[in-house]
Phi, psi and omega in degrees: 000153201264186169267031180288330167292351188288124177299166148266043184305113168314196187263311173307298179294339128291006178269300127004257225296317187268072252148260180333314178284330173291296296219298170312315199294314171337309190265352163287325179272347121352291206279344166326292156311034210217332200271112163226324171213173202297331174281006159301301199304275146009272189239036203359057185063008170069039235233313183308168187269145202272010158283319190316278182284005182283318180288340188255324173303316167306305200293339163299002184246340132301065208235214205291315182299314201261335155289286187303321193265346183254349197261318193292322198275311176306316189269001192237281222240349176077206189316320153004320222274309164337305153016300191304317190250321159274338156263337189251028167200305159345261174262028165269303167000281180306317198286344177287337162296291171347255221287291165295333178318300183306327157348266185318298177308311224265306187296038216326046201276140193263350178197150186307335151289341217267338180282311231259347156309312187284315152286339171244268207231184138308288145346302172281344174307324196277345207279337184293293218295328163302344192282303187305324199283317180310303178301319160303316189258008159313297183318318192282328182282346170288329190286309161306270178340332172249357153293343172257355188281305181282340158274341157313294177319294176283331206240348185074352185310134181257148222308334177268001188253337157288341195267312196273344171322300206286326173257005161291309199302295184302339183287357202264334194280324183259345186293332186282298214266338171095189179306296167290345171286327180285281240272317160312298184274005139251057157252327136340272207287359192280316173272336172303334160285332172315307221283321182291355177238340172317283176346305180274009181275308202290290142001277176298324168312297167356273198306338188265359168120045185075197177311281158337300184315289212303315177326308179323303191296320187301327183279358169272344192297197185275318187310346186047175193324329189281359157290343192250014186218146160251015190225344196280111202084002160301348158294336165242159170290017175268037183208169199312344191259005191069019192196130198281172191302347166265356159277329161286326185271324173295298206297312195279297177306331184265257237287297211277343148304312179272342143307287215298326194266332207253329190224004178266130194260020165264008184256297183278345167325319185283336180289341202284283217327316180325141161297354177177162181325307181273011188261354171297318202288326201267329163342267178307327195265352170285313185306320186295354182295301189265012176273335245232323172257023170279331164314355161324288165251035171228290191254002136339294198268009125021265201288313199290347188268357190262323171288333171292317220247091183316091166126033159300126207110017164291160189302298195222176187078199193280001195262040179278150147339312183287298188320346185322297155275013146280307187298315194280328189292316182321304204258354187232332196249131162266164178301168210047340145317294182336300182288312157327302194293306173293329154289328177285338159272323138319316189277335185265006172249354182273288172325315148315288178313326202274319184299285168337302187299288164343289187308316193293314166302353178279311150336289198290309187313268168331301169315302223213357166280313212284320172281354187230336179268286154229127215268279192257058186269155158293147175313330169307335198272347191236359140304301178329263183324326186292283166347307165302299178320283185316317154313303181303342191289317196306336200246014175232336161312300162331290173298336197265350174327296178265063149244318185314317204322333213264345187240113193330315180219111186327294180321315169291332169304303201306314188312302199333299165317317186282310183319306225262313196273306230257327193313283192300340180288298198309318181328292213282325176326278173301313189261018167263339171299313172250024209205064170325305184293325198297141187275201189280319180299295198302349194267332208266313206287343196267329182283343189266322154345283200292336180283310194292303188298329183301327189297299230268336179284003152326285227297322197302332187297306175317309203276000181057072183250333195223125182238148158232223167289313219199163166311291204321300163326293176302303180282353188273310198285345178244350155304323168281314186284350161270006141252356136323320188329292205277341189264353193267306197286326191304307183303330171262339172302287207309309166346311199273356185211177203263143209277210175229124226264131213301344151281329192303332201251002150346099184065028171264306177264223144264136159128339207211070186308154165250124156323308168271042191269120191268134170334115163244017178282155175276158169316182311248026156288347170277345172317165187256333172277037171227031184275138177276305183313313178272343202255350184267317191275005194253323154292345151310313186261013161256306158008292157316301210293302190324332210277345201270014170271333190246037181276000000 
């Protein structure tokens, strides 16, 4: 990248940025003392308040994908982009509050393979627990990279002393603090992105003449009038995302959203983390409250970046799309706002990254060192390892960094990724969750199926063996056809094998409640505004209520 991008940042903004870093660390080592055994480490003793971990769920998801890429999206595919946050996150949020938690929780399970163990085999258990850990640290490296994109860009810094800067600060923060160390600084880092991106939304509209102004600009810009709608022309592959309306709702809305939200386990780490049940089940659903505005400030300032910034949508260079909001930052933020705004974009790629990391050292500790390697060590000994675990992710994070480099828009590389790891996992998930008969075979051939056909319908895509519209397309189909997959192979298998016998599935299935599950409510969990049920269903339907000015 060239220096069209380099800020002018003062001293005050650097001063701001070393504020923060000083700040992140502060509170891992804060969070240290609090550390006594590996569900300290993990799962920060199992000791939080559910505002607490409701703010480390959103922000875990604010992370280099979801600012720079939702921002990339906005300015690419226009109001379309909502999809994303109201059909495609809103209510798999509630059903993982609902429906899933009491699962999870109740099963006192230390990590999402560890259910699919208890429920099927060993085998599907290595096979998650190997997927997930590849994919976290795919993932984390996307998240370095564009955290090193952006000191690159702004700061001038060049790309491997950004890249190794950004994952010294997260490694130094969860190896010390552990879970809570992550989960505490993104409550931290969820306003500090607020507060860096609310400007540039304000800011810009002002300049572009407000609401009306932007409306103007977008039907003359190239997305036209079809840029201002999100359901409109969606009968056909005939709208800025390429992709008809049942593909936003089955592939996005179903498979890849309720994969994503229901079984990605740098996600529900944060509801197990809750102090008790009902404050695990309210974690997503509180988090769907500010998910629900966040397209505010991604794809709003989007839209102002396809109209300020002339030749925005270039192949390569600085006018790539992913660039939107640094180019926005360049041109609108006066100093010391500046230093917010660049703080604010570091912390959500630290927070992406940390979320990655987090999941990841729990996995490896628990999944698959403690189960296939060494088995009756002191708890101390799997604090140890997790530590370790966490330098290697960081340092293989490092390495996957630059594979994100090869792809214009990040966002299409991360669906990919989901389509291939979360889709066929969520298959075998729900329907072994509500599917009493499926057996333990049936659960290991249908989640590996289901990996293969998504993997191989890439690969068909890549090699232009199979064509669709848009990246975007390929992943909404093949996120579906590896849950077809996996409900097809479930359905011919299980016949064929002996199921598992109903005690063994106590508090495992739907139907089959645990009995000794003990009352862990607190005084005022019984209030009616602490209803997991009223408080899930009243985001849904502003969920709904929202699509109708842009429908």
């Amino acid at each position: 990248m060239g220096s069209g991008l380099r800020l002018n940042m003062n001293a005050l903004d650097y001063l701001i940025l070393a504020l923060y870093f000083v700040t992140v660390l502060g509170v891992g080592f804060a969070a240290r003392r609090a550390i006594k055994t590996s569900v300290d480490f993990f799962l920060s003793g199992r000791s939080l308040p559910a505002w607490v971990t409701g703010l480390a769920f959103v922000s875990a998801n604010l992370g280099a994908l979801e600012i720079i890429g939702m921002a990339a999206n906005g300015a690419q595919y226009g109001i379309m982009t909502v999809h994303y946050y109201w059909i495609g996150a809103v209510p798999a949020m509630v059903f993982l509050g609902i429906v899933m938690m009491p699962f999870y929780y109740g099963s006192k399970v230390r990590s999402v393979p560890e259910y699919l163990r208890l429920r099927f085999n060993r085998p599907t258990h290595l096979l998650n627990a190997i997927s997930f850990a590849v994919a976290q640290v795919l993932i984390a490296g996307v998240n370095l990279y564009a955290l090193a994109l952006i000191m690159q860009a702004l700061l001038g810094w060049p790309l491997w002393i950004a890249i190794v800067v950004g994952a010294v600060i997260v490694l130094a923060y969860i190896t010390v603090g552990g879970l809570s160390g992550a989960i505490y600084n993104e409550v931290l880092q969820f306003f500090v992105i607020i507060a860096g991106l609310v400007p540039i939304t304000v800011i810009g509209l002002v300049k572009v003449g407000g609401v009306n102004g932007l409306m103007d600009a977008v039907r003359e810009s190239k997305l036209g009038e079809a840029g201002l709608h999100a359901w409109q022309g969606t009968g056909s592959t005939d709208n800025p995302l390429g992709a008809h309306w049942l593909g936003i709702v089955f592939g996005l809305g179903f498979v890849l959203s309720f994969g994503y939200w229901t079984t990605n386990f740098a996600e529900v780490q944060r509801a197990l983390s809750a102090r008790n049940m009902s404050a695990a089940r309210r974690t997503p659903i509180i988090a769907a409250y500010p998910k629900l505005l966040i397209p505010v400030v991604t794809v709003i300032p989007g839209l102002i970046a396809l109209i300020t910034v002339k030749g925005l949508g270039a192949e390569q260079g600085d006018l790539v799309y992913n660039n939107a909001i640094p180019l926005l930052m360049r041109d609108l933020l006066p100093n010391g706002v500046l230093g917010i705004a660049v703080t604010g974009l570091v912390a959500s790629f630290m927070a992406g990254m940390a979320a990655n990391v987090s999941g990841f050292n729990t996995v490896f500790t628990y999944d698959i060192w403690q189960a296939y390697f060494r088995r009756d060590r002191p708890d101390g000994y799997y604090v140890k390892v997790g530590r370790i675990a966490t330098v290697v992710a960081v340092v293989v994070g490092i390495g996957t960094a630059f594979i994100a480099a090869g792809f214009s828009n990040i966002m299409n590389y991360i669906q990919a990724l989901f389509s291939v790891f979360n889709a066929p996992l969520f298959g075998t998930f729900i329907i072994g969750m509500f599917w009493r008969r499926m057996s333990a075979l049936a659960g290991f051939w249908s989640l590996l199926s289901g990996t293969v056909v998504a993997i191989a319908t890439y690969v068909l895509y890549k090699t232009g063996v199979i064509s669709f519209n848009s990246d975007l397309e390929e992943s909404f189909w093949g996120a579906g056809l590896a849950f077809a997959t996996v409900a097809v192979v479930a359905a011919i298998v299980t016949p064929l094998t002996r199921p598992k016998t109903d005690s063994e599935l106590t508090g495992l299935v739907y139907g089959r409640s645990d009995a000794t599950l003990a009352d862990d409510s607190l005084a005022g969990d019984a209030a009616w505004y602490r209803s997991p049920v009223l408080l899930g269903v009243v985001a849904v339907v502003l969920a709904a209520l929202f699509y109708i000015p842009v429908f």
